[in-house]
PDB file of C-alpha atoms in Angstrom:
ATOM      1  CA  GLU A 152      68.638  -7.744 -14.666  1.00  0.00           C
ATOM      2  CA  VAL A 153      65.617  -7.554 -12.399  1.00  0.00           C
ATOM      3  CA  GLN A 154      64.560 -11.117 -11.658  1.00  0.00           C
ATOM      4  CA  LEU A 155      62.434 -13.273  -9.366  1.00  0.00           C
ATOM      5  CA  VAL A 156      62.999 -17.029  -9.198  1.00  0.00           C
ATOM      6  CA  GLU A 157      60.607 -19.280  -7.291  1.00  0.00           C
ATOM      7  CA  SER A 158      61.426 -22.715  -5.918  1.00  0.00           C
ATOM      8  CA  GLY A 159      60.035 -25.273  -3.500  1.00  0.00           C
ATOM      9  CA  GLY A 160      56.968 -26.509  -5.355  1.00  0.00           C
ATOM     10  CA  GLY A 161      56.103 -30.166  -5.662  1.00  0.00           C
ATOM     11  CA  LEU A 162      53.676 -32.916  -4.748  1.00  0.00           C
ATOM     12  CA  VAL A 163      52.319 -32.968  -1.197  1.00  0.00           C
ATOM     13  CA  GLN A 164      49.532 -34.918   0.476  1.00  0.00           C
ATOM     14  CA  PRO A 165      46.389 -33.225   1.782  1.00  0.00           C
ATOM     15  CA  GLY A 166      47.050 -31.850   5.227  1.00  0.00           C
ATOM     16  CA  GLY A 167      50.746 -31.541   4.520  1.00  0.00           C
ATOM     17  CA  SER A 168      53.062 -28.544   4.440  1.00  0.00           C
ATOM     18  CA  LEU A 169      55.354 -26.909   1.922  1.00  0.00           C
ATOM     19  CA  ARG A 170      57.544 -23.819   1.905  1.00  0.00           C
ATOM     20  CA  LEU A 171      58.010 -21.818  -1.258  1.00  0.00           C
ATOM     21  CA  SER A 172      60.942 -19.477  -1.803  1.00  0.00           C
ATOM     22  CA  CYS A 173      61.393 -16.566  -4.191  1.00  0.00           C
ATOM     23  CA  ALA A 174      64.921 -15.270  -4.781  1.00  0.00           C
ATOM     24  CA  ALA A 175      65.089 -11.660  -5.902  1.00  0.00           C
ATOM     25  CA  SER A 176      67.939  -9.998  -7.774  1.00  0.00           C
ATOM     26  CA  GLY A 177      68.646  -6.820  -9.696  1.00  0.00           C
ATOM     27  CA  PHE A 178      66.763  -4.447  -7.383  1.00  0.00           C
ATOM     28  CA  THR A 179      66.692  -3.290  -3.749  1.00  0.00           C
ATOM     29  CA  PHE A 180      64.441  -6.033  -2.397  1.00  0.00           C
ATOM     30  CA  SER A 181      63.944  -4.469   1.027  1.00  0.00           C
ATOM     31  CA  THR A 182      62.209  -1.396  -0.398  1.00  0.00           C
ATOM     32  CA  TYR A 183      59.363  -3.177  -2.166  1.00  0.00           C
ATOM     33  CA  TRP A 184      56.101  -4.777  -1.137  1.00  0.00           C
ATOM     34  CA  MET A 185      56.071  -8.396  -2.301  1.00  0.00           C
ATOM     35  CA  HIS A 186      53.169 -10.676  -3.200  1.00  0.00           C
ATOM     36  CA  TRP A 187      52.225 -14.261  -3.900  1.00  0.00           C
ATOM     37  CA  VAL A 188      49.675 -14.929  -6.635  1.00  0.00           C
ATOM     38  CA  ARG A 189      48.437 -18.351  -7.677  1.00  0.00           C
ATOM     39  CA  GLN A 190      46.824 -19.810 -10.768  1.00  0.00           C
ATOM     40  CA  VAL A 191      45.139 -23.148 -11.201  1.00  0.00           C
ATOM     41  CA  PRO A 192      46.318 -24.436 -14.598  1.00  0.00           C
ATOM     42  CA  GLY A 193      43.868 -23.232 -17.225  1.00  0.00           C
ATOM     43  CA  LYS A 194      42.154 -20.863 -14.801  1.00  0.00           C
ATOM     44  CA  GLY A 195      42.541 -17.268 -13.666  1.00  0.00           C
ATOM     45  CA  LEU A 196      44.933 -15.435 -11.388  1.00  0.00           C
ATOM     46  CA  VAL A 197      44.186 -15.214  -7.666  1.00  0.00           C
ATOM     47  CA  TRP A 198      45.982 -12.961  -5.216  1.00  0.00           C
ATOM     48  CA  VAL A 199      47.191 -14.871  -2.151  1.00  0.00           C
ATOM     49  CA  SER A 200      49.229 -12.670   0.151  1.00  0.00           C
ATOM     50  CA  CYS A 201      51.265  -9.494   0.529  1.00  0.00           C
ATOM     51  CA  ILE A 202      54.111  -8.418   2.779  1.00  0.00           C
ATOM     52  CA  LYS A 203      54.968  -4.768   3.118  1.00  0.00           C
ATOM     53  CA  VAL A 204      58.342  -3.162   3.623  1.00  0.00           C
ATOM     54  CA  ASP A 205      57.743  -2.992   7.383  1.00  0.00           C
ATOM     55  CA  GLY A 206      56.941  -6.715   7.515  1.00  0.00           C
ATOM     56  CA  SER A 207      53.191  -6.351   7.974  1.00  0.00           C
ATOM     57  CA  THR A 208      51.149  -8.938   6.096  1.00  0.00           C
ATOM     58  CA  THR A 209      47.744  -9.528   4.528  1.00  0.00           C
ATOM     59  CA  TYR A 210      46.113 -12.683   3.200  1.00  0.00           C
ATOM     60  CA  ALA A 211      43.230 -13.775   1.030  1.00  0.00           C
ATOM     61  CA  ASP A 212      40.424 -15.276   3.103  1.00  0.00           C
ATOM     62  CA  SER A 213      40.963 -18.666   1.440  1.00  0.00           C
ATOM     63  CA  VAL A 214      44.449 -19.064   2.949  1.00  0.00           C
ATOM     64  CA  LYS A 215      44.195 -17.025   6.156  1.00  0.00           C
ATOM     65  CA  GLY A 216      45.373 -19.028   9.150  1.00  0.00           C
ATOM     66  CA  ARG A 217      47.059 -21.677   6.976  1.00  0.00           C
ATOM     67  CA  PHE A 218      49.646 -19.735   4.959  1.00  0.00           C
ATOM     68  CA  THR A 219      52.367 -17.430   6.270  1.00  0.00           C
ATOM     69  CA  ILE A 220      54.287 -14.975   4.113  1.00  0.00           C
ATOM     70  CA  SER A 221      57.693 -13.762   5.265  1.00  0.00           C
ATOM     71  CA  ARG A 222      60.803 -12.111   3.908  1.00  0.00           C
ATOM     72  CA  ASP A 223      64.538 -12.172   4.615  1.00  0.00           C
ATOM     73  CA  ASN A 224      65.945  -8.899   3.347  1.00  0.00           C
ATOM     74  CA  ALA A 225      69.517 -10.004   4.055  1.00  0.00           C
ATOM     75  CA  LYS A 226      69.015 -12.931   1.674  1.00  0.00           C
ATOM     76  CA  ASN A 227      66.777 -11.031  -0.781  1.00  0.00           C
ATOM     77  CA  THR A 228      64.274 -13.835  -0.456  1.00  0.00           C
ATOM     78  CA  LEU A 229      60.507 -14.046  -0.078  1.00  0.00           C
ATOM     79  CA  TYR A 230      58.833 -17.104   1.461  1.00  0.00           C
ATOM     80  CA  LEU A 231      55.404 -18.673   1.645  1.00  0.00           C
ATOM     81  CA  GLN A 232      54.880 -21.301   4.331  1.00  0.00           C
ATOM     82  CA  MET A 233      51.830 -23.359   3.427  1.00  0.00           C
ATOM     83  CA  ASN A 234      50.266 -25.604   6.078  1.00  0.00           C
ATOM     84  CA  SER A 235      47.121 -27.745   6.173  1.00  0.00           C
ATOM     85  CA  LEU A 236      47.187 -27.945   2.402  1.00  0.00           C
ATOM     86  CA  ARG A 237      44.017 -28.858   0.527  1.00  0.00           C
ATOM     87  CA  ALA A 238      43.380 -30.139  -2.980  1.00  0.00           C
ATOM     88  CA  GLU A 239      42.066 -26.706  -3.906  1.00  0.00           C
ATOM     89  CA  ASP A 240      45.472 -25.189  -3.158  1.00  0.00           C
ATOM     90  CA  THR A 241      46.835 -26.971  -6.223  1.00  0.00           C
ATOM     91  CA  ALA A 242      48.144 -24.229  -8.508  1.00  0.00           C
ATOM     92  CA  VAL A 243      51.154 -22.517  -9.988  1.00  0.00           C
ATOM     93  CA  TYR A 244      52.409 -20.052  -7.406  1.00  0.00           C
ATOM     94  CA  TYR A 245      54.000 -16.836  -8.620  1.00  0.00           C
ATOM     95  CA  CYS A 246      55.876 -14.294  -6.580  1.00  0.00           C
ATOM     96  CA  ALA A 247      55.489 -10.734  -7.794  1.00  0.00           C
ATOM     97  CA  ARG A 248      56.983  -7.367  -6.928  1.00  0.00           C
ATOM     98  CA  GLY A 249      54.628  -4.650  -5.822  1.00  0.00           C
ATOM     99  CA  GLY A 250      55.732  -1.759  -7.974  1.00  0.00           C
ATOM    100  CA  TYR A 251      54.018   1.411  -9.227  1.00  0.00           C
ATOM    101  CA  ILE A 252      51.769   1.453  -6.161  1.00  0.00           C
ATOM    102  CA  SER A 253      49.371  -1.507  -6.110  1.00  0.00           C
ATOM    103  CA  ALA A 254      50.502  -3.141  -9.354  1.00  0.00           C
ATOM    104  CA  PHE A 255      52.505  -6.320  -9.807  1.00  0.00           C
ATOM    105  CA  ASP A 256      55.338  -5.152 -12.032  1.00  0.00           C
ATOM    106  CA  ILE A 257      57.814  -8.034 -11.973  1.00  0.00           C
ATOM    107  CA  TRP A 258      56.821 -11.725 -11.885  1.00  0.00           C
ATOM    108  CA  GLY A 259      58.726 -14.936 -11.366  1.00  0.00           C
ATOM    109  CA  GLN A 260      58.312 -17.929 -13.634  1.00  0.00           C
ATOM    110  CA  GLY A 261      56.097 -19.748 -11.120  1.00  0.00           C
ATOM    111  CA  THR A 262      56.373 -23.004  -9.209  1.00  0.00           C
ATOM    112  CA  LEU A 263      53.749 -25.752  -9.334  1.00  0.00           C
ATOM    113  CA  VAL A 264      52.227 -27.053  -6.125  1.00  0.00           C
ATOM    114  CA  THR A 265      50.146 -30.209  -6.377  1.00  0.00           C
ATOM    115  CA  VAL A 266      48.126 -31.377  -3.385  1.00  0.00           C
ATOM    116  CA  SER A 267      47.052 -34.966  -3.901  1.00  0.00           C
ATOM    117  CA  SER A 268      47.123 -38.332  -2.215  1.00  0.00           C
TER     118      SER A 268
ATOM    119  CA  GLN B  51      36.369 -10.792  -2.206  1.00  0.00           C
ATOM    120  CA  SER B  52      34.713 -11.763  -5.493  1.00  0.00           C
ATOM    121  CA  ALA B  53      36.649 -11.743  -8.751  1.00  0.00           C
ATOM    122  CA  LEU B  54      36.190  -8.799 -11.081  1.00  0.00           C
ATOM    123  CA  THR B  55      34.023  -9.642 -14.093  1.00  0.00           C
ATOM    124  CA  GLN B  56      35.572  -9.767 -17.563  1.00  0.00           C
ATOM    125  CA  PRO B  57      34.140 -11.161 -20.807  1.00  0.00           C
ATOM    126  CA  PRO B  58      35.542 -14.641 -21.487  1.00  0.00           C
ATOM    127  CA  SER B  59      36.669 -13.766 -24.978  1.00  0.00           C
ATOM    128  CA  ALA B  60      37.247 -10.933 -27.418  1.00  0.00           C
ATOM    129  CA  SER B  61      38.570 -10.871 -30.955  1.00  0.00           C
ATOM    130  CA  GLY B  62      39.572  -8.644 -33.810  1.00  0.00           C
ATOM    131  CA  SER B  63      41.374  -8.677 -37.102  1.00  0.00           C
ATOM    132  CA  PRO B  64      44.937  -7.380 -37.446  1.00  0.00           C
ATOM    133  CA  GLY B  65      44.936  -3.594 -37.357  1.00  0.00           C
ATOM    134  CA  GLN B  66      41.573  -3.379 -35.631  1.00  0.00           C
ATOM    135  CA  SER B  67      40.884  -2.441 -32.023  1.00  0.00           C
ATOM    136  CA  VAL B  68      39.515  -4.552 -29.203  1.00  0.00           C
ATOM    137  CA  THR B  69      38.244  -3.337 -25.839  1.00  0.00           C
ATOM    138  CA  ILE B  70      37.989  -5.495 -22.733  1.00  0.00           C
ATOM    139  CA  SER B  71      35.830  -4.496 -19.778  1.00  0.00           C
ATOM    140  CA  CYS B  72      36.486  -5.200 -16.109  1.00  0.00           C
ATOM    141  CA  THR B  73      33.555  -4.707 -13.769  1.00  0.00           C
ATOM    142  CA  GLY B  74      33.949  -4.537 -10.019  1.00  0.00           C
ATOM    143  CA  THR B  75      32.180  -2.787  -7.183  1.00  0.00           C
ATOM    144  CA  SER B  76      32.316   0.451  -5.243  1.00  0.00           C
ATOM    145  CA  SER B  77      34.691  -1.320  -2.839  1.00  0.00           C
ATOM    146  CA  ASP B  78      37.400  -1.969  -5.406  1.00  0.00           C
ATOM    147  CA  VAL B  79      37.405  -0.602  -8.979  1.00  0.00           C
ATOM    148  CA  GLY B  80      34.978   2.181  -8.128  1.00  0.00           C
ATOM    149  CA  ASP B  81      36.832   3.342  -5.033  1.00  0.00           C
ATOM    150  CA  TYR B  82      40.463   3.371  -6.148  1.00  0.00           C
ATOM    151  CA  ASN B  83      42.439   4.442  -9.193  1.00  0.00           C
ATOM    152  CA  TYR B  84      44.608   1.362  -8.709  1.00  0.00           C
ATOM    153  CA  VAL B  85      43.462  -0.777 -11.607  1.00  0.00           C
ATOM    154  CA  SER B  86      46.135  -2.652 -13.510  1.00  0.00           C
ATOM    155  CA  TRP B  87      46.126  -4.948 -16.544  1.00  0.00           C
ATOM    156  CA  TYR B  88      48.235  -8.015 -17.300  1.00  0.00           C
ATOM    157  CA  GLN B  89      48.973  -9.950 -20.477  1.00  0.00           C
ATOM    158  CA  GLN B  90      49.685 -13.657 -20.219  1.00  0.00           C
ATOM    159  CA  HIS B  91      50.812 -15.884 -23.067  1.00  0.00           C
ATOM    160  CA  PRO B  92      50.369 -19.664 -22.700  1.00  0.00           C
ATOM    161  CA  GLY B  93      52.857 -21.172 -20.294  1.00  0.00           C
ATOM    162  CA  LYS B  94      54.324 -17.792 -19.392  1.00  0.00           C
ATOM    163  CA  ALA B  95      54.168 -15.497 -16.399  1.00  0.00           C
ATOM    164  CA  PRO B  96      51.857 -12.481 -16.547  1.00  0.00           C
ATOM    165  CA  LYS B  97      53.266  -9.156 -17.757  1.00  0.00           C
ATOM    166  CA  LEU B  98      52.168  -5.756 -16.503  1.00  0.00           C
ATOM    167  CA  MET B  99      50.666  -3.682 -19.322  1.00  0.00           C
ATOM    168  CA  ILE B 100      48.788  -0.866 -17.536  1.00  0.00           C
ATOM    169  CA  TYR B 101      48.893   0.456 -13.971  1.00  0.00           C
ATOM    170  CA  GLU B 102      46.935   3.117 -12.098  1.00  0.00           C
ATOM    171  CA  VAL B 103      44.085   2.809 -14.638  1.00  0.00           C
ATOM    172  CA  SER B 104      45.867   4.328 -17.644  1.00  0.00           C
ATOM    173  CA  LYS B 105      49.640   4.469 -17.184  1.00  0.00           C
ATOM    174  CA  ARG B 106      51.982   2.342 -19.276  1.00  0.00           C
ATOM    175  CA  PRO B 107      55.247   0.898 -17.937  1.00  0.00           C
ATOM    176  CA  SER B 108      58.342   1.548 -19.968  1.00  0.00           C
ATOM    177  CA  GLY B 109      58.479  -0.723 -23.002  1.00  0.00           C
ATOM    178  CA  VAL B 110      54.743  -1.301 -23.368  1.00  0.00           C
ATOM    179  CA  PRO B 111      53.524  -0.093 -26.773  1.00  0.00           C
ATOM    180  CA  ASP B 112      51.173   2.883 -26.818  1.00  0.00           C
ATOM    181  CA  ARG B 113      48.684   0.666 -28.651  1.00  0.00           C
ATOM    182  CA  PHE B 114      47.631  -0.390 -25.164  1.00  0.00           C
ATOM    183  CA  SER B 115      45.486   2.081 -23.254  1.00  0.00           C
ATOM    184  CA  GLY B 116      43.313   1.990 -20.150  1.00  0.00           C
ATOM    185  CA  SER B 117      40.400   3.919 -18.732  1.00  0.00           C
ATOM    186  CA  LYS B 118      37.803   3.762 -15.974  1.00  0.00           C
ATOM    187  CA  SER B 119      34.247   4.902 -15.440  1.00  0.00           C
ATOM    188  CA  GLY B 120      32.517   4.178 -12.159  1.00  0.00           C
ATOM    189  CA  ASN B 121      32.912   0.523 -11.241  1.00  0.00           C
ATOM    190  CA  THR B 122      34.121  -0.528 -14.703  1.00  0.00           C
ATOM    191  CA  ALA B 123      37.635  -0.314 -16.102  1.00  0.00           C
ATOM    192  CA  SER B 124      38.579  -0.983 -19.706  1.00  0.00           C
ATOM    193  CA  LEU B 125      41.641  -1.981 -21.678  1.00  0.00           C
ATOM    194  CA  THR B 126      41.826  -1.097 -25.365  1.00  0.00           C
ATOM    195  CA  VAL B 127      44.319  -2.648 -27.741  1.00  0.00           C
ATOM    196  CA  SER B 128      44.549  -0.647 -30.943  1.00  0.00           C
ATOM    197  CA  GLY B 129      46.186  -1.771 -34.143  1.00  0.00           C
ATOM    198  CA  LEU B 130      45.937  -5.430 -33.162  1.00  0.00           C
ATOM    199  CA  GLN B 131      48.987  -7.538 -33.932  1.00  0.00           C
ATOM    200  CA  ALA B 132      49.416 -11.289 -33.925  1.00  0.00           C
ATOM    201  CA  GLU B 133      51.554 -11.139 -30.789  1.00  0.00           C
ATOM    202  CA  ASP B 134      48.685  -9.501 -28.884  1.00  0.00           C
ATOM    203  CA  GLU B 135      46.847 -12.824 -28.872  1.00  0.00           C
ATOM    204  CA  ALA B 136      46.912 -13.797 -25.196  1.00  0.00           C
ATOM    205  CA  ASP B 137      44.911 -13.858 -21.993  1.00  0.00           C
ATOM    206  CA  TYR B 138      44.356 -10.514 -20.287  1.00  0.00           C
ATOM    207  CA  TYR B 139      43.570  -9.969 -16.616  1.00  0.00           C
ATOM    208  CA  CYS B 140      42.595  -6.836 -14.754  1.00  0.00           C
ATOM    209  CA  SER B 141      43.360  -6.297 -11.098  1.00  0.00           C
ATOM    210  CA  SER B 142      42.272  -3.779  -8.496  1.00  0.00           C
ATOM    211  CA  TYR B 143      43.311  -2.765  -5.024  1.00  0.00           C
ATOM    212  CA  ALA B 144      40.436  -3.548  -2.675  1.00  0.00           C
ATOM    213  CA  ALA B 145      41.183  -1.865   0.674  1.00  0.00           C
ATOM    214  CA  SER B 146      43.059  -3.148   3.722  1.00  0.00           C
ATOM    215  CA  ASN B 147      45.919  -4.166   1.474  1.00  0.00           C
ATOM    216  CA  ASN B 148      43.801  -6.736  -0.354  1.00  0.00           C
ATOM    217  CA  TYR B 149      43.757  -7.211  -4.110  1.00  0.00           C
ATOM    218  CA  VAL B 150      41.397  -8.833  -6.574  1.00  0.00           C
ATOM    219  CA  PHE B 151      41.919 -10.083 -10.127  1.00  0.00           C
ATOM    220  CA  GLY B 152      39.469 -10.304 -12.970  1.00  0.00           C
ATOM    221  CA  THR B 153      38.159 -13.532 -14.434  1.00  0.00           C
ATOM    222  CA  GLY B 154      40.324 -13.145 -17.526  1.00  0.00           C
ATOM    223  CA  THR B 155      39.678 -12.531 -21.219  1.00  0.00           C
ATOM    224  CA  LYS B 156      41.132 -14.509 -24.076  1.00  0.00           C
ATOM    225  CA  VAL B 157      41.935 -12.203 -26.985  1.00  0.00           C
ATOM    226  CA  THR B 158      42.059 -13.822 -30.406  1.00  0.00           C
ATOM    227  CA  VAL B 159      43.557 -12.123 -33.446  1.00  0.00           C
ATOM    228  CA  LEU B 160      41.546 -13.370 -36.385  1.00  0.00           C
TER     229      LEU B 160
END
């Protein structure tokens, strides 16, 4: 079964750091672009970051310079290192597979990040 | 990158059709045939329903169809069923490996 499972969310103080993980299974992880998408509870989806097969990365302007996406193909795992966290980063963070060229075809269940003092 | 514009809500009776619009710019929707649509039920992860404007992934009913004209894409759900009640989001590729989502539309089956 094709599956993505996020972990690492939780409560963190403003200015703090957190690393999210996304464990992939059921497909050849190394051959897909991977993304992080976030959603403030009750609000819409927002694309956060993408990492291509060759390891090159892109970020939304709102997280550029603070977040770092990475992947470990040997462990079939995607990461999101989040630094200098702000209250507005509070959201459910989903990892998603980039399938069908520029679509997000498989999603994890999400992990909640709360930035609050 | 500004969010794509969708109507906040849409509704229809069982068996009827509902169409949701998704308006972007010439830098995203208008420039690429990489518009996709997602269905999200409360408390659940989004599910891909349409990719590349009008293609359906395996397992998605053919009641769901997509189209695009200029800077506006559309999703039509025909033969509405109770389980179609959900939030729907469009998304578009937006150059330099950036992506943008729509504001979301809540579909109610009356």
